[in-house]
mmCIF file of C-alpha atoms in Angstrom:
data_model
loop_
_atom_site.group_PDB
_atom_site.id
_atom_site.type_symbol
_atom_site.label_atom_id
_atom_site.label_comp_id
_atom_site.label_asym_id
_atom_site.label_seq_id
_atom_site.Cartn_x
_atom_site.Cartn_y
_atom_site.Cartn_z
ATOM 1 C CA UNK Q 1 47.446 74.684 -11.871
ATOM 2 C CA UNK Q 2 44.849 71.854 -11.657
ATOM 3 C CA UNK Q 3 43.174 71.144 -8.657
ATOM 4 C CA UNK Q 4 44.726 68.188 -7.099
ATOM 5 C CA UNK Q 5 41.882 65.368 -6.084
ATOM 6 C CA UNK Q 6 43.220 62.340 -3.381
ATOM 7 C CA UNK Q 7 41.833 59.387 -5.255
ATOM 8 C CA UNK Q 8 41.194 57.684 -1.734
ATOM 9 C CA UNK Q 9 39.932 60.693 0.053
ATOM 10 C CA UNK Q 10 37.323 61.477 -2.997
ATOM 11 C CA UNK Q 11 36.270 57.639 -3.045
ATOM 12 C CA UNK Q 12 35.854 57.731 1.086
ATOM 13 C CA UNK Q 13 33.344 60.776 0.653
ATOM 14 C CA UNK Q 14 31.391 58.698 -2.261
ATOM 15 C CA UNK Q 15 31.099 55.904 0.605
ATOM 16 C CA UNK Q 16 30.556 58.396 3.226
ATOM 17 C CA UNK Q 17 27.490 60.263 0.909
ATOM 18 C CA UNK Q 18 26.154 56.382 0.068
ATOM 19 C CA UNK Q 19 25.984 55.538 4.193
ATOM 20 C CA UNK Q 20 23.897 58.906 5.061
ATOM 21 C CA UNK Q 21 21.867 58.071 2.017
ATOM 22 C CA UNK Q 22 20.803 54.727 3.319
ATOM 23 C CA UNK Q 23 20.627 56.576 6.946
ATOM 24 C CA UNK Q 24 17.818 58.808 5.345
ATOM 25 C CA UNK Q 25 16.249 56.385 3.172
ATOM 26 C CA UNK Q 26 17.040 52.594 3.779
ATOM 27 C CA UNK Q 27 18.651 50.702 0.906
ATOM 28 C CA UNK Q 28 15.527 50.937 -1.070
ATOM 29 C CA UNK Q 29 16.792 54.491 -1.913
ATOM 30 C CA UNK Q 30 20.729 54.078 -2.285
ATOM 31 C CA UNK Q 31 20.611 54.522 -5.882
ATOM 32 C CA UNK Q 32 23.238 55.538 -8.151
ATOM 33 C CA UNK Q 33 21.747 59.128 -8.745
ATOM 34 C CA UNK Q 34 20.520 59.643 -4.880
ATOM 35 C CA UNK Q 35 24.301 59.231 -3.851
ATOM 36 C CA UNK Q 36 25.766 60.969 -6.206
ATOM 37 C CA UNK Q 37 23.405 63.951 -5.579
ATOM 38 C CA UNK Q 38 24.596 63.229 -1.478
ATOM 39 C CA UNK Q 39 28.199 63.471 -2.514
ATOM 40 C CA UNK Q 40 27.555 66.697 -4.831
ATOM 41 C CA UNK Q 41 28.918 64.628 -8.258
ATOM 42 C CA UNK Q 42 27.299 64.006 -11.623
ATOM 43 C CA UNK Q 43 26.508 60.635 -12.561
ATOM 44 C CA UNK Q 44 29.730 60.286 -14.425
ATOM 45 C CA UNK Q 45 32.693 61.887 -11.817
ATOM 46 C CA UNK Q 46 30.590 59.004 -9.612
ATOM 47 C CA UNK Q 47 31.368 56.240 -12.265
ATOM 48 C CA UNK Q 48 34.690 57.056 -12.668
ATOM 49 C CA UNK Q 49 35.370 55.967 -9.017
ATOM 50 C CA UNK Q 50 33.071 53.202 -9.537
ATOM 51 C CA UNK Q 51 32.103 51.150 -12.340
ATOM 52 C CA UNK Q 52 29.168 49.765 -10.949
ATOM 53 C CA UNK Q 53 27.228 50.387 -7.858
ATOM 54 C CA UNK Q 54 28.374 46.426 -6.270
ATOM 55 C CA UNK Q 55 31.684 48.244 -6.717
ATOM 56 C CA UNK Q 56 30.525 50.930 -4.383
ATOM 57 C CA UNK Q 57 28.509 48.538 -1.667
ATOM 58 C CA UNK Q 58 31.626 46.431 -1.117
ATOM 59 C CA UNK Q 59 33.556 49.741 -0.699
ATOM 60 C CA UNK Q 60 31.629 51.776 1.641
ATOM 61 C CA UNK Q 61 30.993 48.044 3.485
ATOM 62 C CA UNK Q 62 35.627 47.671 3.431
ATOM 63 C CA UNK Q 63 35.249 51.146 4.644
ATOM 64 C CA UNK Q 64 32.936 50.606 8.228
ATOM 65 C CA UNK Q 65 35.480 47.894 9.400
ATOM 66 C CA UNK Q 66 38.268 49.921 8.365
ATOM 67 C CA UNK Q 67 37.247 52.833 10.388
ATOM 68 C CA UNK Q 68 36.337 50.467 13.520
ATOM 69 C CA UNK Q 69 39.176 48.409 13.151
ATOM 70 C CA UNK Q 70 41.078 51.674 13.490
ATOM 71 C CA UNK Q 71 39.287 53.130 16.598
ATOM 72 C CA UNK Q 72 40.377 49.385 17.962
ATOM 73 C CA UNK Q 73 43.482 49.649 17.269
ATOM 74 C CA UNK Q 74 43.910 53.126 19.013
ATOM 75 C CA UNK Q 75 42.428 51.705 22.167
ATOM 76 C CA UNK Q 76 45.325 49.680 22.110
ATOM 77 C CA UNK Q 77 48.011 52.518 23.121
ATOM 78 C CA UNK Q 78 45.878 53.684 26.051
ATOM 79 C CA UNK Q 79 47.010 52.212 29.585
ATOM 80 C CA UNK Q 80 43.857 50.055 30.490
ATOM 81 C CA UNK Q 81 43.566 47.115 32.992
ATOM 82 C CA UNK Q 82 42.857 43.860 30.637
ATOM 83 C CA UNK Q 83 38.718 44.017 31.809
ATOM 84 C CA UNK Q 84 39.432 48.119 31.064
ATOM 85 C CA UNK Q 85 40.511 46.881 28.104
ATOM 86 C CA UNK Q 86 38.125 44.642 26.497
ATOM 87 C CA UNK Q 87 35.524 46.714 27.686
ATOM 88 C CA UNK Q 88 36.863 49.994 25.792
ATOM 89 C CA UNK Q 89 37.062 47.912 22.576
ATOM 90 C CA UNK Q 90 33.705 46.494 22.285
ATOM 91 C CA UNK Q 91 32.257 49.980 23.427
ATOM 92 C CA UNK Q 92 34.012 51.589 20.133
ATOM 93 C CA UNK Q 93 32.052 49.050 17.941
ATOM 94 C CA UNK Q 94 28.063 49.214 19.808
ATOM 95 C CA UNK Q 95 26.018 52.173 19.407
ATOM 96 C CA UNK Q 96 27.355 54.657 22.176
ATOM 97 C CA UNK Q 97 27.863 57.865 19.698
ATOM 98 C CA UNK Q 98 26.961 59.041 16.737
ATOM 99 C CA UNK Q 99 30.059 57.064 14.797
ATOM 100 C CA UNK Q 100 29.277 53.755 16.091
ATOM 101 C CA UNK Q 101 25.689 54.402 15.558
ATOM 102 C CA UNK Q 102 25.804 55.166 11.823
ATOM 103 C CA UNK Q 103 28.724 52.732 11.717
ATOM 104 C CA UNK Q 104 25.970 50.087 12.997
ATOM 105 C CA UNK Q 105 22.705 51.130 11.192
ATOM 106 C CA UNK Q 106 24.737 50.992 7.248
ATOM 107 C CA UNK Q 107 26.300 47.724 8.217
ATOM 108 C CA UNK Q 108 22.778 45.912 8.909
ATOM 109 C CA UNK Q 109 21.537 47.601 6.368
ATOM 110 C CA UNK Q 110 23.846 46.257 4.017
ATOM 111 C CA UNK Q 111 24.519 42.622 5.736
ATOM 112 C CA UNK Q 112 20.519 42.726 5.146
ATOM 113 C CA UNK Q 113 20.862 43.703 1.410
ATOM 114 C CA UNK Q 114 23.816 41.359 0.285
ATOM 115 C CA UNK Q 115 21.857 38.708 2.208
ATOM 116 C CA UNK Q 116 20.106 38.035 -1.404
ATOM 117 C CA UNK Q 117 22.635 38.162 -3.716
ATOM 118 C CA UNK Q 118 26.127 36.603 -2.015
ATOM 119 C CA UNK Q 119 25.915 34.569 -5.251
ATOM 120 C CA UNK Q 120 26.994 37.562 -6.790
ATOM 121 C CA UNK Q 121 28.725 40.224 -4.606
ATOM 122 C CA UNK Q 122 32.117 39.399 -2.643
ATOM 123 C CA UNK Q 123 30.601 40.488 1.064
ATOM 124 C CA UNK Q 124 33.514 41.259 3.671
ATOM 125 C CA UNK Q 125 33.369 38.985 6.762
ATOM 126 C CA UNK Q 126 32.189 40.728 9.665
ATOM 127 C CA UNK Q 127 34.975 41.230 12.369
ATOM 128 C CA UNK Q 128 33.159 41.353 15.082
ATOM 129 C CA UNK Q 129 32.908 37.515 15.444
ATOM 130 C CA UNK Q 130 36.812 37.368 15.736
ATOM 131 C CA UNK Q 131 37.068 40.482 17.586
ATOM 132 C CA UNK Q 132 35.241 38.639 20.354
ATOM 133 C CA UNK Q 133 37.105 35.527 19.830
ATOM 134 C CA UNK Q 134 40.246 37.367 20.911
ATOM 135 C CA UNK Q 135 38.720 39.781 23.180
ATOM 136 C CA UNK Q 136 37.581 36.467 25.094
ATOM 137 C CA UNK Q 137 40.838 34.359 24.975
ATOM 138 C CA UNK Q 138 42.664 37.682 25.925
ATOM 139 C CA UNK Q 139 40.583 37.786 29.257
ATOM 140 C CA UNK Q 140 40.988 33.991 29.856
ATOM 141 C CA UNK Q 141 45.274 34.422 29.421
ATOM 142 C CA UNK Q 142 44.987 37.465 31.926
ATOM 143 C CA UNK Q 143 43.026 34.552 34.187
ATOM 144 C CA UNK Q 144 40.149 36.748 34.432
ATOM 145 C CA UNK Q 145 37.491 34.767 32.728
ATOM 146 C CA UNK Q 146 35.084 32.900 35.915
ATOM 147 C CA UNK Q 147 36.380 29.348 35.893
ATOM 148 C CA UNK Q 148 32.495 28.231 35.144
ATOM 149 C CA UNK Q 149 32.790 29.804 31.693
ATOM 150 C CA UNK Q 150 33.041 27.751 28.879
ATOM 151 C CA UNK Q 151 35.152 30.045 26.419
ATOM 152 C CA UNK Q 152 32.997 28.724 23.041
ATOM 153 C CA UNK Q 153 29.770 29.463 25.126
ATOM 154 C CA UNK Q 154 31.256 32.950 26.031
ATOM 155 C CA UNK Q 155 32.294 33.609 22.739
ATOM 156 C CA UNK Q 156 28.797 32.799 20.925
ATOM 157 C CA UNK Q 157 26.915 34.764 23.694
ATOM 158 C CA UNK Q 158 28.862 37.762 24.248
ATOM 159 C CA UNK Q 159 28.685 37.910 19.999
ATOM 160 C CA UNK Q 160 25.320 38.048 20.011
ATOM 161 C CA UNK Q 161 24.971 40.231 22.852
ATOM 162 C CA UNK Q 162 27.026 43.118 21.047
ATOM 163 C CA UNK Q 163 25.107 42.510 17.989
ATOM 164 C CA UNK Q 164 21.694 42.195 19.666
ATOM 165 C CA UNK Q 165 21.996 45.313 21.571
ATOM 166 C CA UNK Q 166 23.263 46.918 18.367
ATOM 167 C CA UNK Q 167 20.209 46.018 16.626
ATOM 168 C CA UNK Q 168 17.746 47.253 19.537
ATOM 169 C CA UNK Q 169 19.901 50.601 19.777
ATOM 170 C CA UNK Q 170 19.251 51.511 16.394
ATOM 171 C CA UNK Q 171 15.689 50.044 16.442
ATOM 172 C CA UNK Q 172 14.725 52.154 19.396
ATOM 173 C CA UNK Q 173 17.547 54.228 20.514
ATOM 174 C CA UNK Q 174 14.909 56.123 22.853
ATOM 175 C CA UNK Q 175 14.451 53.054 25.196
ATOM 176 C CA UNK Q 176 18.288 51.731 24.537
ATOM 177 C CA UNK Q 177 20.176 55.017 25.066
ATOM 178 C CA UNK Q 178 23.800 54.927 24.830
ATOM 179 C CA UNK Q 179 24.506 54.878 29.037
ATOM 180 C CA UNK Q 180 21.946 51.457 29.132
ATOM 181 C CA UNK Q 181 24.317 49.810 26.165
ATOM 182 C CA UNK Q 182 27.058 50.732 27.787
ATOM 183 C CA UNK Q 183 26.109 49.464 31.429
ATOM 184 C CA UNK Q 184 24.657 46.204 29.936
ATOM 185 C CA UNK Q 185 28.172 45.562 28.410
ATOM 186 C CA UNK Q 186 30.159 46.392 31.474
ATOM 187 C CA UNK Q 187 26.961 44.289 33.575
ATOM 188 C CA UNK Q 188 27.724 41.249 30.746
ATOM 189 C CA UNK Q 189 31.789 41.329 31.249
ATOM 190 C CA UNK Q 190 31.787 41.974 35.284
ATOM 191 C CA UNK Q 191 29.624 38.750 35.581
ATOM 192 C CA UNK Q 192 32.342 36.417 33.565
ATOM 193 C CA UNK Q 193 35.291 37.911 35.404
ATOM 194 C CA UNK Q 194 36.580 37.517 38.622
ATOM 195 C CA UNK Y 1 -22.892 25.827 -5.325
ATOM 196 C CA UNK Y 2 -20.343 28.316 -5.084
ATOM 197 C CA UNK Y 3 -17.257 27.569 -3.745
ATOM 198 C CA UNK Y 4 -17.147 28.717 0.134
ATOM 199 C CA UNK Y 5 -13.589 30.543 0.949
ATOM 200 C CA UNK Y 6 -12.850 31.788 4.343
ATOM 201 C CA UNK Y 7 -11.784 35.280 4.261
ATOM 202 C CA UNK Y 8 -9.111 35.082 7.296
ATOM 203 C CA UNK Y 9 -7.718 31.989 5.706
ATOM 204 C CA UNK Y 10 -7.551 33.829 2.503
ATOM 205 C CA UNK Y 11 -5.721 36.857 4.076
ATOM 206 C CA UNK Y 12 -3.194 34.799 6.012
ATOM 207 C CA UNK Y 13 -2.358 32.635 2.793
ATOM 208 C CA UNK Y 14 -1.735 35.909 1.068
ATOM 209 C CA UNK Y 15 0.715 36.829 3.888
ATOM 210 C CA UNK Y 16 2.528 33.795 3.853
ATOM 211 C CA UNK Y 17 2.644 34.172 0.294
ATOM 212 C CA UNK Y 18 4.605 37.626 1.110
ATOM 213 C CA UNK Y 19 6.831 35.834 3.504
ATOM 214 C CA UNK Y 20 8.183 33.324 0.717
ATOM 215 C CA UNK Y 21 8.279 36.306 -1.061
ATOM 216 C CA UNK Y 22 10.967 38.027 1.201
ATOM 217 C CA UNK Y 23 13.208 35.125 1.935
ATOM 218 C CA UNK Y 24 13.391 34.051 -1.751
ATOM 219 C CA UNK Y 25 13.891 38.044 -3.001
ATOM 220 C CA UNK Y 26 14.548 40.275 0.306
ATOM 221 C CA UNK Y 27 11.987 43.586 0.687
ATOM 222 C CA UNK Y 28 13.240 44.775 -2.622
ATOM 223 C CA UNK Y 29 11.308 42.019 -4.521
ATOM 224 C CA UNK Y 30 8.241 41.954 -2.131
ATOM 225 C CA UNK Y 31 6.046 43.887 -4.508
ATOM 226 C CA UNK Y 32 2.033 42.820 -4.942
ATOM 227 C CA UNK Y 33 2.672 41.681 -8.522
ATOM 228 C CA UNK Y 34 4.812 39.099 -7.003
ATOM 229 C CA UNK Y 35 3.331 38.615 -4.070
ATOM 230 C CA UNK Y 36 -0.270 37.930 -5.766
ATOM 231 C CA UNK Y 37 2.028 35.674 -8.317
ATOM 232 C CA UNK Y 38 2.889 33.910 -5.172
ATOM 233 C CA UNK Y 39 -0.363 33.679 -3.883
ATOM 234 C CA UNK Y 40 -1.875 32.551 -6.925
ATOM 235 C CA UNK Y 41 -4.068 34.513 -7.297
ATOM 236 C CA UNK Y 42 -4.863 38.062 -9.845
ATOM 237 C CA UNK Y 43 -4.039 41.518 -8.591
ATOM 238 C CA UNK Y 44 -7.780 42.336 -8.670
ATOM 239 C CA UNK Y 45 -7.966 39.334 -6.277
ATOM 240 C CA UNK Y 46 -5.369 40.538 -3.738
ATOM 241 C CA UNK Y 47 -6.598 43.953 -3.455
ATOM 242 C CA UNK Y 48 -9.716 42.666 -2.697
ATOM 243 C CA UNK Y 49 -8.306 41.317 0.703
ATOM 244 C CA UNK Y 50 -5.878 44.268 1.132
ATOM 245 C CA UNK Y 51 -6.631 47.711 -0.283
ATOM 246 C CA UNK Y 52 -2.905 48.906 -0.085
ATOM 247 C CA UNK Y 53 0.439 47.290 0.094
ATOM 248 C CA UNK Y 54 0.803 48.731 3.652
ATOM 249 C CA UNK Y 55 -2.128 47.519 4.654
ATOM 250 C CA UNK Y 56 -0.844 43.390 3.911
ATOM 251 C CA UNK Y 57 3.026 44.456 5.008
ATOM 252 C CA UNK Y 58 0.868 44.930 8.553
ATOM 253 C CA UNK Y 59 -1.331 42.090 8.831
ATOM 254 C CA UNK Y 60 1.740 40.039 7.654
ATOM 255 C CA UNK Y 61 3.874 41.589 10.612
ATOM 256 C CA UNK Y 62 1.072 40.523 13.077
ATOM 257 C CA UNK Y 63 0.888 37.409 11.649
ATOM 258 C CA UNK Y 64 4.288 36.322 12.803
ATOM 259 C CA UNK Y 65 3.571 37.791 15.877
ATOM 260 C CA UNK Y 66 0.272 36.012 16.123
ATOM 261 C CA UNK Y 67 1.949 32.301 15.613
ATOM 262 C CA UNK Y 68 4.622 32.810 17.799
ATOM 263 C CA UNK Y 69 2.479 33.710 20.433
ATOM 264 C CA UNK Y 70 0.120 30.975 20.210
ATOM 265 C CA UNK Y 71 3.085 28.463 20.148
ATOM 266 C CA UNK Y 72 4.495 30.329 23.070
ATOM 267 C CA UNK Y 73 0.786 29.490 25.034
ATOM 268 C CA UNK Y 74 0.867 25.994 24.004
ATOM 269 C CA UNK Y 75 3.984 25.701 25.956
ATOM 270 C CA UNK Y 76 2.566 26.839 29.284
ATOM 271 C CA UNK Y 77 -0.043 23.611 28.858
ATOM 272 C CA UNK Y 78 3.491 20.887 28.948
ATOM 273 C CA UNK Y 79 4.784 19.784 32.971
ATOM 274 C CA UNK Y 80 7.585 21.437 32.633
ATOM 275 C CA UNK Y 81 9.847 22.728 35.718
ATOM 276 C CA UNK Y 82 10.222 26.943 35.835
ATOM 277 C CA UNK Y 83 13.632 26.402 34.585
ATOM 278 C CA UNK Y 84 12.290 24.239 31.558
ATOM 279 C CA UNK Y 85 9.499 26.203 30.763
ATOM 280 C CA UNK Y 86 11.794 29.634 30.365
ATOM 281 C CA UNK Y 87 13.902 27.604 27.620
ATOM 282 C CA UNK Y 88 11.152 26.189 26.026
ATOM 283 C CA UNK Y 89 9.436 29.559 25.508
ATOM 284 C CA UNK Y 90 12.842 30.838 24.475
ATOM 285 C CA UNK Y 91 12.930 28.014 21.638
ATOM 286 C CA UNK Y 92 9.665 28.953 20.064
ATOM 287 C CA UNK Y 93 11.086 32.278 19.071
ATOM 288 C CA UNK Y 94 14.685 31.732 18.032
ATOM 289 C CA UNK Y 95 15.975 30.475 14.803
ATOM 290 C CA UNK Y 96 15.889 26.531 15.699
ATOM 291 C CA UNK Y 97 13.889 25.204 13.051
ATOM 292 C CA UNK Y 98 12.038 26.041 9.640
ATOM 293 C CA UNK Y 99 9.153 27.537 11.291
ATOM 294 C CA UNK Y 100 11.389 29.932 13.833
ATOM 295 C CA UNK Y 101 13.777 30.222 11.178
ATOM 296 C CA UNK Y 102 11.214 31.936 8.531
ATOM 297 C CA UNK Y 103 9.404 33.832 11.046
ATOM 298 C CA UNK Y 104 12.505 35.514 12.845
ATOM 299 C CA UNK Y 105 13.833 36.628 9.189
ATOM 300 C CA UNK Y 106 10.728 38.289 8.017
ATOM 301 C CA UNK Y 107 10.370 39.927 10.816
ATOM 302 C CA UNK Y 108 14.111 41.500 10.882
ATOM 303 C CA UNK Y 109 13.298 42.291 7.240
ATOM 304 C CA UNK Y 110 9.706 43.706 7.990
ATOM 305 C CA UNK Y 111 11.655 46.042 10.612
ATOM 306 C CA UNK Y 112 14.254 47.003 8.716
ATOM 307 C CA UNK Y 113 11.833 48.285 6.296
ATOM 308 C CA UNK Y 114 9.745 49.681 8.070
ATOM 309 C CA UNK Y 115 12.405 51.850 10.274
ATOM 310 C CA UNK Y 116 12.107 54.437 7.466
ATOM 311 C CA UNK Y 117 8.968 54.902 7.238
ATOM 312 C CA UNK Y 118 7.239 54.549 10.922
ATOM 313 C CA UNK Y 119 5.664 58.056 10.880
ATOM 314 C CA UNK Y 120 3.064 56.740 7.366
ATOM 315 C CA UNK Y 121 2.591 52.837 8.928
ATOM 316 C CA UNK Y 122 1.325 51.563 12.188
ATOM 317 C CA UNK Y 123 4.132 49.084 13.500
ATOM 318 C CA UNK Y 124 3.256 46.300 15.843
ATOM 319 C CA UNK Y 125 5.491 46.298 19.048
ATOM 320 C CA UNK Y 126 7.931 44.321 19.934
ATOM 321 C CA UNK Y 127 6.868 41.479 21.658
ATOM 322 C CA UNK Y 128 9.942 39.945 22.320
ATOM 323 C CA UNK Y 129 10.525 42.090 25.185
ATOM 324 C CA UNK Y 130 7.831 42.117 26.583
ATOM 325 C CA UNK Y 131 8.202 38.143 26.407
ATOM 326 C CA UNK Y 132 11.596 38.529 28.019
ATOM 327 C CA UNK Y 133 10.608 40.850 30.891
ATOM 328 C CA UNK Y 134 8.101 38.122 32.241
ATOM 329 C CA UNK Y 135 10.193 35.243 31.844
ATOM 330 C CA UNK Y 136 12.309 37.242 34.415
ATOM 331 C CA UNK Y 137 10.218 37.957 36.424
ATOM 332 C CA UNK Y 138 8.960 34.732 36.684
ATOM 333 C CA UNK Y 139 12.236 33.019 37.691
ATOM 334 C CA UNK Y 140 12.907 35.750 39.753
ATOM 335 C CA UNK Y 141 8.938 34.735 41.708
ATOM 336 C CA UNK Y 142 10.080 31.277 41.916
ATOM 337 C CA UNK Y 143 13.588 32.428 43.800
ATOM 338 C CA UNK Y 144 15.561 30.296 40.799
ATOM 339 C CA UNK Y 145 17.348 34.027 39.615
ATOM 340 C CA UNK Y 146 21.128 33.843 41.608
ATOM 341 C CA UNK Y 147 21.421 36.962 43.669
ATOM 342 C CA UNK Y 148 23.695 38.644 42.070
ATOM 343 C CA UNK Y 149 21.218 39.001 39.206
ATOM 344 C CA UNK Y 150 19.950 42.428 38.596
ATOM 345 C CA UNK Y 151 16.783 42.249 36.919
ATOM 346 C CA UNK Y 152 16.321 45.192 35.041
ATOM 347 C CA UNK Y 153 20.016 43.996 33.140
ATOM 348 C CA UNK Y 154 19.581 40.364 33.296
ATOM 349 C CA UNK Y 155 16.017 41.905 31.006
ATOM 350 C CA UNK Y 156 18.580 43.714 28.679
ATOM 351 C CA UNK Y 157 20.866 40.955 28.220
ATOM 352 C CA UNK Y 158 18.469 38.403 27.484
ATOM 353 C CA UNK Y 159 16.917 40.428 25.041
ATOM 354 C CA UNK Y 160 19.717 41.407 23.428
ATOM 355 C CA UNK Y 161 20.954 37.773 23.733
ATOM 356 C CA UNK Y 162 18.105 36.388 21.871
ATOM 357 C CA UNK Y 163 17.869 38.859 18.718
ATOM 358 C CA UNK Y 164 21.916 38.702 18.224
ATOM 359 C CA UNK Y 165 21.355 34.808 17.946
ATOM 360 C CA UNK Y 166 18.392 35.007 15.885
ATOM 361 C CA UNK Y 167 20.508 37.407 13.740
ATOM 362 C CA UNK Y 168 23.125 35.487 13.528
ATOM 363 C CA UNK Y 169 21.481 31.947 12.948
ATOM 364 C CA UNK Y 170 20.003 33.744 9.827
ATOM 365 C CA UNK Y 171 22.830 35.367 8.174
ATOM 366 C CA UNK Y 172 24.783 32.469 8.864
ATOM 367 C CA UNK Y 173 23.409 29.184 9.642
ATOM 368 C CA UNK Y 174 25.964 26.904 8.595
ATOM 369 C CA UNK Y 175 28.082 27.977 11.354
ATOM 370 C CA UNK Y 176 25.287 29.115 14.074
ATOM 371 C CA UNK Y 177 22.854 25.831 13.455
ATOM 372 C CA UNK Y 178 20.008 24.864 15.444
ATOM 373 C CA UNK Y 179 22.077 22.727 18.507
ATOM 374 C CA UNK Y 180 24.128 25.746 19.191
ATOM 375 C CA UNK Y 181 21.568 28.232 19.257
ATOM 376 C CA UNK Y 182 19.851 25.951 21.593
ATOM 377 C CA UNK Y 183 22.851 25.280 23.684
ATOM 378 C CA UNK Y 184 23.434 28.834 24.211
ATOM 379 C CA UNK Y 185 20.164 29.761 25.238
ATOM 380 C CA UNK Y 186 20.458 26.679 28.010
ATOM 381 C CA UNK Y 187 23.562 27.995 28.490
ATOM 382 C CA UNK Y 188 22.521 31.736 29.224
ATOM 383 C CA UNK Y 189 19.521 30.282 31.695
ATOM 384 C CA UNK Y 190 21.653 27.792 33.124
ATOM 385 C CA UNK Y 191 24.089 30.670 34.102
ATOM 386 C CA UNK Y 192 21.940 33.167 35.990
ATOM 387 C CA UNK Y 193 20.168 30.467 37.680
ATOM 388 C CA UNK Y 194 20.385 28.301 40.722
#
């Protein structure tokens, strides 16, 4: 009997081999023949999952949001006070672990890479502007939000606030360890909440 | 007579050349051939002024540093109240014009690239930080911090604050522009101040 082969599941560990590539050796080194060496295929079992390597990017790119977007979602079911809440979700998206790390580190790598060439490459919009968006109004409905807090100034600052300390976590995860990202989020939401 | 060219001047005209390099083709396309096509000037010419490519990637890093901190000085010379001064030293760094705008993304690119390879090349610190943990501590001398500030997070936050923006004004300016960067920063200030 032939060995049966999940389409999706073989295409995930393709994405999966091209994310620890660029963990290892930036984008510079995401070539066709690194990853498939990472993900133990020739050349051509890699092609047949994708025709070209823009094929791939977009992909493994789909496949970071999916993956948060999931963790989100699951934080969802858990019985959390609102603050409890918002705070769980934007913790499963900065670099506290070794998922949200790598999850962090491949998507500025790419963002970085497509930068150059949107002309030519369909680049997913990144979620975590309208994650925040909602996170924000969500806290404001619940009445939590400080009544000095203007809720486009909120939005704008906590965005770049998850993003900045993403970038300095990755940069120098030996001075921004997981416990300081995680305190300077909880710090950032306690002062715009009652 | 011969034609008198300053060396330094040289050297940081090369660099810059490697900066328009970078925004126009990312990293990737940051190699001498095009960088000394840049320049305008012959290979032979640009290894004259830097032996290796690491050698320029460095001096270009500290140039950005180097401008940015003498605009930074040149704001401690305006009357400007603490409160005033704190923004306007915030504004020379962050993505609000060409100048900030072209500085902040070579240097995301520089670190990007670099982040692989920190054990072969020398990377200049992070000044930013060290920026940020003064400007705190200087509101905080001139009793202008609110009490329930906590220095060591209002530090964290700020940072974090200012690189997310800067990230964010460069991947996508249309919608982050120049007046609500700046707003955001006054914002920021305005709220963990008297």
């Amino acid at each position: 009997m032939p060995k049966i082969v999940n389409h999706d599941e073989r295409k995930n560990l393709i994405a999966e081999a091209m994310w620890r590539v660029i963990l290892d050796k930036g984008m510079e080194g995401a070539t066709v023949r690194n990853i498939a060496e990472e993900a133990g295929l020739s050349l051509g079992a890699l092609r047949y999952y994708f025709k070209t390597q823009d094929d791939l990017l977009v992909y493994a790119m789909d496949l970071v949001q999916e993956r948060a977007t999931k963790r989100i979602e699951a934080v969802l079911h858990k019985s959390l006070s609102p603050r409890e809440l918002v705070i769980a979700m934007i913790l499963e998206i900065v670099p506290v672990n070794t998922t949200t790390r790598i999850e962090m580190e491949v998507w500025f790598a790419f963002i970085t890479y497509v930068k150059h060439r949107s002309d030519t490459i369909d680049v997913p919009e990144d979620q975590i502007l309208e994650m925040t968006q909602r996170l924000l109004a969500f806290l404001q409905e619940h009445r939590l939000l400080k009544s000095s807090c203007q809720l486009e100034m909120e939005i704008e600052r906590l965005y770049g606030l998850i993003d900045g300390l993403a970038i300095h976590a990755i940069l120098n995860p030996d001075r921004l360890d997981p416990e300081r990202v995680r305190n300077t989020i909880i710090y950032h939401i306690d002062s715009i909440c009652h």
